[in-house]
mmCIF file of C-alpha atoms and ligand atoms in Angstrom:
data_model
loop_
_atom_site.group_PDB
_atom_site.id
_atom_site.type_symbol
_atom_site.label_atom_id
_atom_site.label_comp_id
_atom_site.label_asym_id
_atom_site.label_seq_id
_atom_site.Cartn_x
_atom_site.Cartn_y
_atom_site.Cartn_z
ATOM 1 C CA MET N 270 -111.176 -71.504 159.955
ATOM 2 C CA HIS N 271 -113.118 -68.264 159.662
ATOM 3 C CA GLN N 272 -115.772 -68.021 157.079
ATOM 4 C CA THR N 273 -117.899 -65.103 155.999
ATOM 5 C CA PHE N 274 -121.660 -65.399 155.966
ATOM 6 C CA GLU N 275 -124.587 -63.139 155.368
ATOM 7 C CA ALA N 276 -127.874 -63.080 157.183
ATOM 8 C CA ALA N 277 -130.848 -61.398 155.536
ATOM 9 C CA LEU N 278 -132.847 -59.389 158.048
ATOM 10 C CA GLU N 279 -135.035 -57.013 156.044
ATOM 11 C CA ILE N 280 -136.371 -55.365 159.166
ATOM 12 C CA ASN N 281 -137.780 -51.843 159.181
ATOM 13 C CA LEU N 282 -135.822 -49.515 161.444
ATOM 14 C CA LEU N 283 -139.084 -48.108 162.740
ATOM 15 C CA HIS N 284 -140.570 -51.520 163.404
ATOM 16 C CA ALA N 285 -140.620 -51.189 167.202
ATOM 17 C CA ASN N 286 -142.148 -47.721 167.016
ATOM 18 C CA GLN N 287 -144.850 -48.887 164.634
ATOM 19 C CA GLU N 288 -145.776 -51.799 166.864
ATOM 20 C CA GLY N 289 -146.047 -49.408 169.795
ATOM 21 C CA ALA N 290 -148.235 -47.098 167.730
ATOM 22 C CA GLU N 291 -150.580 -49.934 166.827
ATOM 23 C CA HIS N 292 -150.809 -50.891 170.470
ATOM 24 C CA ASN N 293 -151.740 -47.316 171.394
ATOM 25 C CA ARG N 294 -154.348 -47.244 168.628
ATOM 26 C CA GLU N 295 -155.919 -50.439 169.951
ATOM 27 C CA HIS N 296 -156.409 -48.726 173.296
ATOM 28 C CA PHE N 297 -158.015 -45.706 171.638
ATOM 29 C CA ASP N 298 -160.292 -47.965 169.594
ATOM 30 C CA GLN N 299 -161.373 -49.927 172.659
ATOM 31 C CA TRP N 300 -162.330 -46.707 174.386
ATOM 32 C CA GLY N 301 -164.021 -45.243 171.310
ATOM 33 C CA ILE N 302 -161.539 -42.373 171.209
ATOM 34 C CA THR N 303 -160.365 -40.650 168.048
ATOM 35 C CA CYS N 304 -156.766 -39.441 168.193
ATOM 36 C CA PHE N 305 -155.162 -36.683 166.139
ATOM 37 C CA ASN N 306 -151.425 -36.120 165.911
ATOM 38 C CA VAL N 307 -150.927 -32.346 165.576
ATOM 39 C CA MET N 308 -147.618 -31.389 163.965
ATOM 40 C CA SER N 309 -145.859 -28.282 162.682
ATOM 41 C CA SER N 310 -142.661 -26.289 162.894
ATOM 42 C CA PRO N 311 -142.148 -24.392 166.176
ATOM 43 C CA GLY N 312 -144.651 -21.607 166.645
ATOM 44 C CA ALA N 313 -146.986 -22.321 163.712
ATOM 45 C CA GLY N 314 -149.890 -22.110 166.137
ATOM 46 C CA LYS N 315 -150.630 -25.616 167.458
ATOM 47 C CA THR N 316 -151.372 -24.606 171.031
ATOM 48 C CA GLU N 317 -153.351 -21.569 169.924
ATOM 49 C CA LEU N 318 -155.477 -23.748 167.629
ATOM 50 C CA LEU N 319 -156.048 -26.268 170.410
ATOM 51 C CA GLU N 320 -157.114 -23.494 172.766
ATOM 52 C CA LYS N 321 -159.737 -22.328 170.278
ATOM 53 C CA THR N 322 -160.853 -25.878 169.578
ATOM 54 C CA LEU N 323 -161.199 -26.915 173.219
ATOM 55 C CA SER N 324 -163.142 -23.777 173.955
ATOM 56 C CA ALA N 325 -165.512 -24.146 170.970
ATOM 57 C CA LEU N 326 -166.219 -27.877 171.123
ATOM 58 C CA ASN N 327 -166.276 -28.366 174.887
ATOM 59 C CA SER N 328 -170.033 -28.862 175.097
ATOM 60 C CA GLU N 329 -170.180 -31.306 172.193
ATOM 61 C CA LEU N 330 -167.131 -33.515 172.619
ATOM 62 C CA LYS N 331 -165.242 -34.846 175.597
ATOM 63 C CA MET N 332 -161.635 -34.023 174.828
ATOM 64 C CA ALA N 333 -158.165 -34.422 176.310
ATOM 65 C CA VAL N 334 -154.698 -33.372 175.233
ATOM 66 C CA ILE N 335 -151.384 -35.180 175.376
ATOM 67 C CA GLU N 336 -148.863 -32.367 175.317
ATOM 68 C CA GLY N 337 -145.384 -32.934 173.956
ATOM 69 C CA ASP N 338 -143.798 -29.652 174.924
ATOM 70 C CA MET N 339 -140.094 -30.330 175.134
ATOM 71 C CA THR N 340 -138.956 -28.800 178.341
ATOM 72 C CA THR N 341 -141.597 -26.629 179.955
ATOM 73 C CA GLU N 342 -145.177 -26.928 181.125
ATOM 74 C CA LEU N 343 -146.048 -23.651 179.390
ATOM 75 C CA ASP N 344 -148.264 -25.100 176.654
ATOM 76 C CA ALA N 345 -149.924 -27.490 179.091
ATOM 77 C CA GLU N 346 -150.758 -24.606 181.422
ATOM 78 C CA ARG N 347 -152.325 -22.644 178.568
ATOM 79 C CA LEU N 348 -154.594 -25.582 177.755
ATOM 80 C CA ARG N 349 -155.571 -26.436 181.320
ATOM 81 C CA GLN N 350 -157.638 -23.240 181.464
ATOM 82 C CA TYR N 351 -160.265 -25.045 179.401
ATOM 83 C CA ASN N 352 -160.964 -27.673 182.040
ATOM 84 C CA VAL N 353 -159.872 -30.622 179.995
ATOM 85 C CA PRO N 354 -157.292 -33.210 181.048
ATOM 86 C CA VAL N 355 -153.862 -32.193 179.763
ATOM 87 C CA ILE N 356 -151.174 -34.832 180.151
ATOM 88 C CA ALA N 357 -147.726 -33.316 179.701
ATOM 89 C CA ILE N 358 -145.190 -35.903 178.691
ATOM 90 C CA ASN N 359 -141.532 -35.472 179.189
ATOM 91 C CA THR N 360 -139.767 -35.706 175.872
ATOM 92 C CA GLY N 361 -136.377 -34.775 177.218
ATOM 93 C CA ARG N 362 -134.349 -33.328 174.390
ATOM 94 C CA SER N 363 -136.017 -35.450 171.759
ATOM 95 C CA CYS N 364 -137.090 -33.619 168.630
ATOM 96 C CA HIS N 365 -140.313 -35.601 168.191
ATOM 97 C CA LEU N 366 -142.756 -37.794 170.071
ATOM 98 C CA ASP N 367 -142.577 -41.534 169.624
ATOM 99 C CA SER N 368 -145.136 -44.193 170.398
ATOM 100 C CA LYS N 369 -143.448 -45.149 173.661
ATOM 101 C CA MET N 370 -143.633 -41.622 175.070
ATOM 102 C CA VAL N 371 -147.277 -41.374 174.082
ATOM 103 C CA ALA N 372 -147.936 -44.793 175.644
ATOM 104 C CA GLY N 373 -146.668 -43.286 178.907
ATOM 105 C CA GLY N 374 -149.124 -40.411 178.495
ATOM 106 C CA ILE N 375 -151.988 -42.805 177.749
ATOM 107 C CA HIS N 376 -151.100 -44.797 180.850
ATOM 108 C CA THR N 377 -151.251 -41.715 183.082
ATOM 109 C CA PHE N 378 -154.479 -40.598 181.423
ATOM 110 C CA SER N 379 -156.233 -43.940 181.875
ATOM 111 C CA HIS N 380 -155.314 -44.059 185.557
ATOM 112 C CA GLN N 381 -156.540 -40.569 186.348
ATOM 113 C CA TYR N 382 -159.686 -40.480 184.191
ATOM 114 C CA SER N 383 -162.286 -42.826 182.728
ATOM 115 C CA PRO N 384 -161.054 -43.102 179.155
ATOM 116 C CA GLN N 385 -164.265 -44.660 177.825
ATOM 117 C CA ASP N 386 -166.052 -41.374 178.567
ATOM 118 C CA PHE N 387 -163.838 -39.505 176.080
ATOM 119 C CA ASP N 388 -164.337 -38.872 172.358
ATOM 120 C CA LEU N 389 -161.170 -37.183 171.216
ATOM 121 C CA ILE N 390 -157.512 -36.864 172.157
ATOM 122 C CA PHE N 391 -155.182 -34.338 170.586
ATOM 123 C CA VAL N 392 -151.493 -35.111 170.715
ATOM 124 C CA GLU N 393 -149.515 -31.879 170.350
ATOM 125 C CA ASN N 394 -146.198 -32.961 168.912
ATOM 126 C CA VAL N 395 -142.852 -31.234 169.422
ATOM 127 C CA GLY N 396 -142.476 -28.242 167.099
ATOM 128 C CA ASN N 397 -140.369 -29.608 164.249
ATOM 129 C CA LEU N 398 -140.959 -29.818 160.523
ATOM 130 C CA VAL N 399 -138.672 -32.751 159.858
ATOM 131 C CA CYS N 400 -138.848 -35.670 162.269
ATOM 132 C CA PRO N 401 -142.307 -36.097 163.804
ATOM 133 C CA ALA N 402 -143.809 -37.330 160.552
ATOM 134 C CA GLU N 403 -141.687 -40.492 160.623
ATOM 135 C CA PHE N 404 -142.846 -41.536 164.078
ATOM 136 C CA GLU N 405 -146.440 -42.675 164.316
ATOM 137 C CA VAL N 406 -147.856 -42.458 167.818
ATOM 138 C CA GLY N 407 -151.156 -44.321 167.346
ATOM 139 C CA GLU N 408 -153.168 -41.511 165.778
ATOM 140 C CA HIS N 409 -156.145 -41.976 163.472
ATOM 141 C CA ALA N 410 -155.277 -38.851 161.516
ATOM 142 C CA LYS N 411 -152.340 -36.513 161.108
ATOM 143 C CA VAL N 412 -152.999 -32.789 161.257
ATOM 144 C CA ALA N 413 -150.222 -30.549 159.948
ATOM 145 C CA LEU N 414 -150.053 -26.791 160.398
ATOM 146 C CA LEU N 415 -148.144 -24.355 158.237
ATOM 147 C CA SER N 416 -148.277 -20.672 159.047
ATOM 148 C CA ILE N 417 -148.232 -18.267 156.129
ATOM 149 C CA THR N 418 -145.161 -16.568 157.597
ATOM 150 C CA GLU N 419 -143.076 -19.683 156.862
ATOM 151 C CA GLY N 420 -143.115 -19.310 153.075
ATOM 152 C CA GLU N 421 -144.755 -21.142 150.192
ATOM 153 C CA ASP N 422 -141.781 -23.387 149.549
ATOM 154 C CA LYS N 423 -141.748 -25.196 152.901
ATOM 155 C CA PRO N 424 -143.889 -28.145 151.748
ATOM 156 C CA LEU N 425 -141.501 -28.659 148.830
ATOM 157 C CA LYS N 426 -138.420 -28.471 151.037
ATOM 158 C CA TYR N 427 -139.756 -30.511 153.948
ATOM 159 C CA PRO N 428 -142.215 -32.759 152.162
ATOM 160 C CA ILE N 429 -142.701 -35.771 154.435
ATOM 161 C CA MET N 430 -145.044 -34.192 156.975
ATOM 162 C CA PHE N 431 -147.158 -32.620 154.260
ATOM 163 C CA GLN N 432 -147.211 -35.771 152.209
ATOM 164 C CA GLU N 433 -148.520 -37.744 155.182
ATOM 165 C CA ALA N 434 -151.041 -35.224 156.503
ATOM 166 C CA ASP N 435 -154.765 -35.966 156.412
ATOM 167 C CA CYS N 436 -155.597 -32.357 157.163
ATOM 168 C CA LEU N 437 -153.469 -29.292 156.531
ATOM 169 C CA LEU N 438 -154.233 -26.040 158.285
ATOM 170 C CA ILE N 439 -152.730 -22.953 156.729
ATOM 171 C CA THR N 440 -152.556 -20.728 159.799
ATOM 172 C CA LYS N 441 -152.273 -17.042 160.713
ATOM 173 C CA THR N 442 -154.136 -15.901 157.599
ATOM 174 C CA ASP N 443 -154.850 -12.603 159.389
ATOM 175 C CA LEU N 444 -151.209 -11.703 158.697
ATOM 176 C CA ALA N 445 -151.610 -11.970 154.906
ATOM 177 C CA PRO N 446 -151.926 -8.188 154.346
ATOM 178 C CA TYR N 447 -148.461 -7.706 155.832
ATOM 179 C CA LEU N 448 -146.757 -10.401 153.779
ATOM 180 C CA ASP N 449 -146.029 -11.179 150.191
ATOM 181 C CA VAL N 450 -147.496 -14.646 150.294
ATOM 182 C CA ASP N 451 -149.648 -16.633 147.885
ATOM 183 C CA ILE N 452 -151.861 -18.940 149.950
ATOM 184 C CA ASP N 453 -153.139 -20.781 146.876
ATOM 185 C CA ARG N 454 -149.591 -21.662 146.002
ATOM 186 C CA ILE N 455 -149.031 -23.178 149.440
ATOM 187 C CA ALA N 456 -152.097 -25.335 148.849
ATOM 188 C CA ASP N 457 -150.954 -26.289 145.333
ATOM 189 C CA ASN N 458 -147.515 -27.241 146.577
ATOM 190 C CA VAL N 459 -149.022 -29.596 149.137
ATOM 191 C CA ARG N 460 -151.559 -31.093 146.705
ATOM 192 C CA GLN N 461 -148.693 -31.952 144.323
ATOM 193 C CA MET N 462 -147.589 -34.624 146.749
ATOM 194 C CA ASN N 463 -150.821 -35.291 148.622
ATOM 195 C CA PRO N 464 -153.898 -34.980 146.405
ATOM 196 C CA ASN N 465 -156.350 -36.262 149.036
ATOM 197 C CA VAL N 466 -155.486 -33.898 151.879
ATOM 198 C CA THR N 467 -158.150 -31.600 153.313
ATOM 199 C CA ILE N 468 -156.804 -28.044 153.312
ATOM 200 C CA ILE N 469 -158.327 -25.359 155.520
ATOM 201 C CA SER N 470 -157.039 -21.789 155.893
ATOM 202 C CA VAL N 471 -157.529 -20.434 159.389
ATOM 203 C CA SER N 472 -156.772 -17.543 161.641
ATOM 204 C CA ALA N 473 -156.958 -18.345 165.322
ATOM 205 C CA LYS N 474 -156.818 -14.642 165.931
ATOM 206 C CA THR N 475 -159.871 -13.526 163.913
ATOM 207 C CA GLY N 476 -161.628 -16.883 163.898
ATOM 208 C CA GLU N 477 -161.686 -17.018 160.112
ATOM 209 C CA GLY N 478 -161.920 -20.594 158.844
ATOM 210 C CA LEU N 479 -162.179 -22.144 162.305
ATOM 211 C CA GLU N 480 -165.758 -23.276 161.677
ATOM 212 C CA ALA N 481 -164.551 -25.449 158.771
ATOM 213 C CA TRP N 482 -161.870 -26.958 161.010
ATOM 214 C CA PHE N 483 -164.381 -27.713 163.770
ATOM 215 C CA ASN N 484 -166.614 -29.401 161.198
ATOM 216 C CA TRP N 485 -163.736 -31.524 159.977
ATOM 217 C CA VAL N 486 -162.973 -32.588 163.548
ATOM 218 C CA GLN N 487 -166.579 -33.494 164.268
ATOM 219 C CA THR N 488 -166.975 -35.387 161.000
ATOM 220 C CA GLN N 489 -163.906 -37.475 161.801
ATOM 221 C CA VAL N 490 -165.110 -38.302 165.300
ATOM 222 C CA LYS N 491 -168.614 -39.214 164.088
ATOM 223 C CA ALA N 492 -167.265 -41.373 161.278
ATOM 224 C CA ARG N 493 -165.233 -43.391 163.788
ATOM 225 C CA LEU N 494 -168.118 -43.735 166.211
ATOM 226 C CA SER N 495 -170.573 -44.974 163.610
ATOM 227 C CA ARG N 496 -167.975 -47.373 162.288
ATOM 228 C CA ASP N 497 -167.416 -48.743 165.787
ATOM 229 C CA GLU N 498 -171.139 -49.118 166.420
ATOM 230 C CA LYS N 499 -171.431 -51.105 163.228
ATOM 231 C CA GLN N 500 -168.658 -53.371 164.394
ATOM 232 C CA PHE N 501 -170.370 -53.932 167.704
ATOM 233 C CA THR N 502 -173.774 -54.742 166.215
ATOM 234 C CA LEU N 503 -172.434 -57.227 163.708
ATOM 235 C CA PRO N 504 -173.467 -60.777 164.617
ATOM 236 C CA MET M 202 -131.636 -35.768 166.431
ATOM 237 C CA HIS M 203 -133.873 -38.546 165.218
ATOM 238 C CA GLU M 204 -130.844 -40.356 163.792
ATOM 239 C CA THR M 205 -129.961 -41.164 167.399
ATOM 240 C CA ASP M 206 -133.294 -42.938 167.808
ATOM 241 C CA MET M 207 -132.926 -44.725 164.509
ATOM 242 C CA THR M 208 -129.498 -45.900 165.572
ATOM 243 C CA LYS M 209 -130.851 -47.172 168.877
ATOM 244 C CA ALA M 210 -133.475 -49.153 166.996
ATOM 245 C CA LEU M 211 -130.812 -50.467 164.676
ATOM 246 C CA ILE M 212 -128.552 -51.593 167.508
ATOM 247 C CA LEU M 213 -131.418 -53.277 169.363
ATOM 248 C CA THR M 214 -132.483 -55.209 166.286
ATOM 249 C CA VAL M 215 -128.961 -56.373 165.540
ATOM 250 C CA LYS M 216 -128.480 -57.298 169.198
ATOM 251 C CA ASP M 217 -131.612 -59.460 169.114
ATOM 252 C CA TRP M 218 -130.278 -61.251 166.089
ATOM 253 C CA TYR M 219 -126.820 -61.630 167.642
ATOM 254 C CA GLU M 220 -128.210 -63.129 170.804
ATOM 255 C CA SER M 221 -130.303 -65.596 168.868
ATOM 256 C CA GLN M 222 -127.149 -66.994 167.246
ATOM 257 C CA PRO M 223 -125.680 -69.924 169.186
ATOM 258 C CA GLU M 224 -122.070 -69.321 168.112
ATOM 259 C CA LYS M 225 -122.007 -65.512 168.742
ATOM 260 C CA PRO M 226 -120.457 -64.598 165.393
ATOM 261 C CA THR M 227 -118.200 -61.627 164.706
ATOM 262 C CA ILE M 228 -120.271 -59.050 162.862
ATOM 263 C CA THR M 229 -118.281 -57.254 160.176
ATOM 264 C CA LYS M 230 -120.836 -55.222 158.206
ATOM 265 C CA ILE M 231 -124.391 -54.041 158.512
ATOM 266 C CA TYR M 232 -126.187 -53.165 155.288
ATOM 267 C CA LEU M 233 -128.900 -50.536 155.469
ATOM 268 C CA ILE M 234 -131.289 -49.238 152.863
ATOM 269 C CA VAL M 235 -132.268 -45.609 153.345
ATOM 270 C CA GLY M 236 -134.684 -43.925 150.953
ATOM 271 C CA LYS M 237 -134.095 -40.369 149.813
ATOM 272 C CA PHE M 238 -137.680 -39.520 150.694
ATOM 273 C CA THR M 239 -137.226 -40.009 154.437
ATOM 274 C CA CYS M 240 -136.074 -37.769 157.247
ATOM 275 C CA VAL M 241 -132.853 -39.685 157.676
ATOM 276 C CA GLU M 242 -129.497 -38.223 156.745
ATOM 277 C CA PRO M 243 -126.967 -41.036 156.078
ATOM 278 C CA VAL M 244 -124.010 -38.978 157.344
ATOM 279 C CA SER M 245 -125.745 -38.342 160.677
ATOM 280 C CA LEU M 246 -126.659 -41.985 160.901
ATOM 281 C CA GLN M 247 -123.043 -43.040 160.326
ATOM 282 C CA PHE M 248 -121.899 -40.640 162.997
ATOM 283 C CA ALA M 249 -124.511 -41.713 165.539
ATOM 284 C CA PHE M 250 -123.708 -45.349 164.874
ATOM 285 C CA GLU M 251 -120.010 -44.826 165.460
ATOM 286 C CA VAL M 252 -120.609 -42.959 168.709
ATOM 287 C CA GLN M 253 -123.214 -45.321 170.098
ATOM 288 C CA THR M 254 -121.359 -48.528 169.343
ATOM 289 C CA ARG M 255 -118.071 -47.542 170.972
ATOM 290 C CA ASN M 256 -117.042 -50.163 173.504
ATOM 291 C CA THR M 257 -119.895 -52.474 172.532
ATOM 292 C CA PHE M 258 -119.998 -55.726 170.556
ATOM 293 C CA LEU M 259 -120.580 -53.587 167.456
ATOM 294 C CA ALA M 260 -117.517 -51.359 167.862
ATOM 295 C CA GLY M 261 -115.712 -50.941 164.561
ATOM 296 C CA VAL M 262 -118.461 -52.626 162.534
ATOM 297 C CA GLU M 263 -118.880 -51.045 159.130
ATOM 298 C CA LEU M 264 -122.271 -49.526 158.375
ATOM 299 C CA VAL M 265 -122.939 -49.738 154.656
ATOM 300 C CA ILE M 266 -125.794 -47.467 153.623
ATOM 301 C CA ARG M 267 -127.421 -47.766 150.231
ATOM 302 C CA GLU M 268 -129.621 -44.837 149.333
ATOM 303 C CA THR M 269 -132.644 -45.413 147.137
ATOM 304 C CA PRO M 270 -133.957 -42.605 144.917
ATOM 305 C CA LEU M 271 -137.468 -41.189 145.085
ATOM 306 C CA ILE M 272 -139.421 -42.806 142.275
ATOM 307 C CA ALA M 273 -143.129 -42.284 141.698
ATOM 308 C CA PHE M 274 -145.532 -43.848 139.244
ATOM 309 C CA CYS M 275 -147.892 -41.695 137.226
ATOM 310 C CA HIS M 276 -151.117 -43.571 136.522
ATOM 311 C CA GLN M 277 -152.164 -41.045 133.919
ATOM 312 C CA CYS M 278 -149.016 -41.536 131.825
ATOM 313 C CA GLN M 279 -148.480 -45.131 132.935
ATOM 314 C CA GLN M 280 -144.827 -44.448 133.640
ATOM 315 C CA GLU M 281 -142.352 -43.982 136.446
ATOM 316 C CA TYR M 282 -140.654 -40.664 137.068
ATOM 317 C CA GLN M 283 -138.154 -39.204 139.509
ATOM 318 C CA PRO M 284 -139.603 -36.140 141.230
ATOM 319 C CA GLN M 285 -137.170 -33.271 141.714
ATOM 320 C CA MET M 286 -136.958 -33.179 145.474
ATOM 321 C CA GLY M 287 -137.387 -29.701 146.875
ATOM 322 C CA LEU M 288 -138.786 -28.368 143.610
ATOM 323 C CA GLN M 289 -141.546 -30.451 142.085
ATOM 324 C CA TYR M 290 -143.319 -33.674 142.930
ATOM 325 C CA ALA M 291 -146.074 -33.716 140.315
ATOM 326 C CA CYS M 292 -145.560 -35.674 137.090
ATOM 327 C CA PRO M 293 -143.322 -33.609 134.787
ATOM 328 C CA ASP M 294 -145.376 -34.609 131.729
ATOM 329 C CA CYS M 295 -149.017 -34.334 132.783
ATOM 330 C CA HIS M 296 -148.681 -32.600 136.187
ATOM 331 C CA SER M 297 -150.743 -35.221 138.002
ATOM 332 C CA PRO M 298 -149.925 -35.183 141.712
ATOM 333 C CA MET M 299 -147.512 -37.705 143.156
ATOM 334 C CA ASP M 300 -149.807 -40.351 144.608
ATOM 335 C CA ASP M 301 -147.957 -43.619 144.149
ATOM 336 C CA ILE M 302 -144.446 -43.756 145.586
ATOM 337 C CA ARG M 303 -142.547 -46.781 144.342
ATOM 338 C CA SER M 304 -139.170 -46.120 145.967
ATOM 339 C CA GLY M 305 -137.599 -43.693 148.396
ATOM 340 C CA ARG M 306 -139.490 -44.388 151.637
ATOM 341 C CA GLU M 307 -137.319 -47.341 152.712
ATOM 342 C CA LEU M 308 -135.655 -47.388 156.106
ATOM 343 C CA LYS M 309 -134.506 -50.885 156.733
ATOM 344 C CA ILE M 310 -131.770 -53.218 157.789
ATOM 345 C CA ASP M 311 -131.163 -55.310 154.742
ATOM 346 C CA ARG M 312 -128.574 -57.826 155.895
ATOM 347 C CA ILE M 313 -125.657 -58.528 158.199
ATOM 348 C CA GLU M 314 -122.251 -59.838 157.196
ATOM 349 C CA TYR M 315 -120.446 -61.884 159.807
ATOM 350 C CA SER M 316 -117.617 -64.326 160.160
ATOM 351 C CA SER M 317 -117.691 -67.427 162.204
ATOM 352 C CA LEU M 318 -115.321 -70.173 163.223
ATOM 353 C CA ILE M 319 -117.797 -72.924 162.655
ATOM 354 C CA THR M 320 -118.853 -73.868 159.156
ATOM 355 C CA LYS M 321 -122.554 -73.735 158.469
ATOM 356 C CA ASN M 322 -123.103 -77.354 157.506
ATOM 357 C CA ASN M 323 -121.871 -79.371 160.429
HETATM 358 N N1 LIG Z 287 -151.437 -13.290 164.178
HETATM 359 C C1 LIG Z 287 -151.628 -14.530 164.581
HETATM 360 N N2 LIG Z 287 -150.813 -15.061 165.505
HETATM 361 C C2 LIG Z 287 -151.028 -16.336 165.892
HETATM 362 C C3 LIG Z 287 -152.077 -17.133 165.354
HETATM 363 N N3 LIG Z 287 -152.014 -18.357 165.921
HETATM 364 C C4 LIG Z 287 -150.977 -18.329 166.770
HETATM 365 N N4 LIG Z 287 -150.387 -17.122 166.770
HETATM 366 C C5 LIG Z 287 -149.224 -16.688 167.567
HETATM 367 O O1 LIG Z 287 -148.085 -17.434 167.201
HETATM 368 C C6 LIG Z 287 -147.272 -17.703 168.339
HETATM 369 C C7 LIG Z 287 -147.027 -19.188 168.484
HETATM 370 O O2 LIG Z 287 -148.248 -19.864 168.703
HETATM 371 P P1 LIG Z 287 -148.340 -21.230 169.476
HETATM 372 O O3 LIG Z 287 -149.764 -21.640 169.517
HETATM 373 O O4 LIG Z 287 -147.622 -21.159 170.768
HETATM 374 O O5 LIG Z 287 -147.517 -22.152 168.475
HETATM 375 P P2 LIG Z 287 -147.087 -23.673 168.671
HETATM 376 O O6 LIG Z 287 -147.112 -24.295 167.325
HETATM 377 O O7 LIG Z 287 -147.918 -24.316 169.729
HETATM 378 O O8 LIG Z 287 -145.591 -23.537 169.178
HETATM 379 P P3 LIG Z 287 -144.627 -24.654 169.827
HETATM 380 O O9 LIG Z 287 -145.486 -25.568 170.635
HETATM 381 O O10 LIG Z 287 -143.657 -23.893 170.633
HETATM 382 O O11 LIG Z 287 -144.009 -25.346 168.645
HETATM 383 C C8 LIG Z 287 -148.016 -17.120 169.528
HETATM 384 O O12 LIG Z 287 -147.490 -15.860 169.822
HETATM 385 C C9 LIG Z 287 -149.431 -16.999 169.036
HETATM 386 O O13 LIG Z 287 -150.157 -15.972 169.669
HETATM 387 C C10 LIG Z 287 -152.938 -16.516 164.373
HETATM 388 O O14 LIG Z 287 -153.881 -17.115 163.850
HETATM 389 N N5 LIG Z 287 -152.659 -15.220 164.027
HETATM 390 MG MG1 LIG Z 288 -147.328 -25.370 171.434
HETATM 391 ZN ZN1 LIG Z 289 -148.080 -38.055 134.180
#
């Protein structure tokens, strides 16, 4: 006779991805590397920001980039000019990076370079406002970009990424004179759902605000390093 | 679409469970809980599930999705509220930011319904 039963599973759908992300983070921690997951809609200025950052901080930090450009090597080529390792990972047609893809990038990186010499890895995610925020890749902090051309309402309409961000960069502020945009309102809309986020307005074009961003980056890296040293010196 | 990935994860998890069962039961329903404050669209998930399970041991299995609303707790007012998604997330009474989400972020397989020839207690 057939009988009906129920089995309780209560398993998170993202369980496997989260485990992979924790594994990646353990590698970064072992090597003393801080990792940022850089996310935004297509064209908000991720690669441009990374170009400016690599160029400005090159003498102070040893950096690398894991590049999640979907189909081309275009972004990776732009970043290679700065003489830092750029690992392009093939995301196929996926609309976001997941921890497994990034694990592949970490694997390549650790075979070609000495990871313990590095301080900071940027992961440039696939341009997409919706999905990347759900898939942790092993980062220590999430950096979200929103360009002022996208409109003040985007954080309200696509809240997850903004709710999860540790740092929000409001980009392309040089375009403000040509637009009818209220930058304070963008910031208010994000703070409604994420009161602890650091918000910095920047223009990669004029350089406005970039100094504050560089400081944030350096503070994060130093905070991790001193924390790690403490761990090592504990009896 | 990320629903494709979610569906893959779902199928793998259910497959693990299925293979751990000695009597290989017939799965009839899978119950999911999907929060409104996630990037997952139930309709897309249903569609992806149907497509990806064709000609597998899960073909024809019903996917039952329960959506949970976004509910936040305001510590200032000591009360729960339902933010108006897309419009406002701060507390409607005191305008404190949303900083304590109590429901709406769930993405999980709750339970599986199956039928089996063998009774459980022999
Ligand atoms: N005016 C202005 N344009 C900018 C700024 N930052 C980036 N751009 C331009 O915006 C366009 C997109 O910039 P990218 O850096 O490629 O954007 P992205 O986020 O990396 O794009 P995807 O990787 O394709 O998602 C380019 O034409 C940049 O030159 C800025 O601060 N001001
Ligand atoms: Mg780019
Ligand atoms: Zn309140």
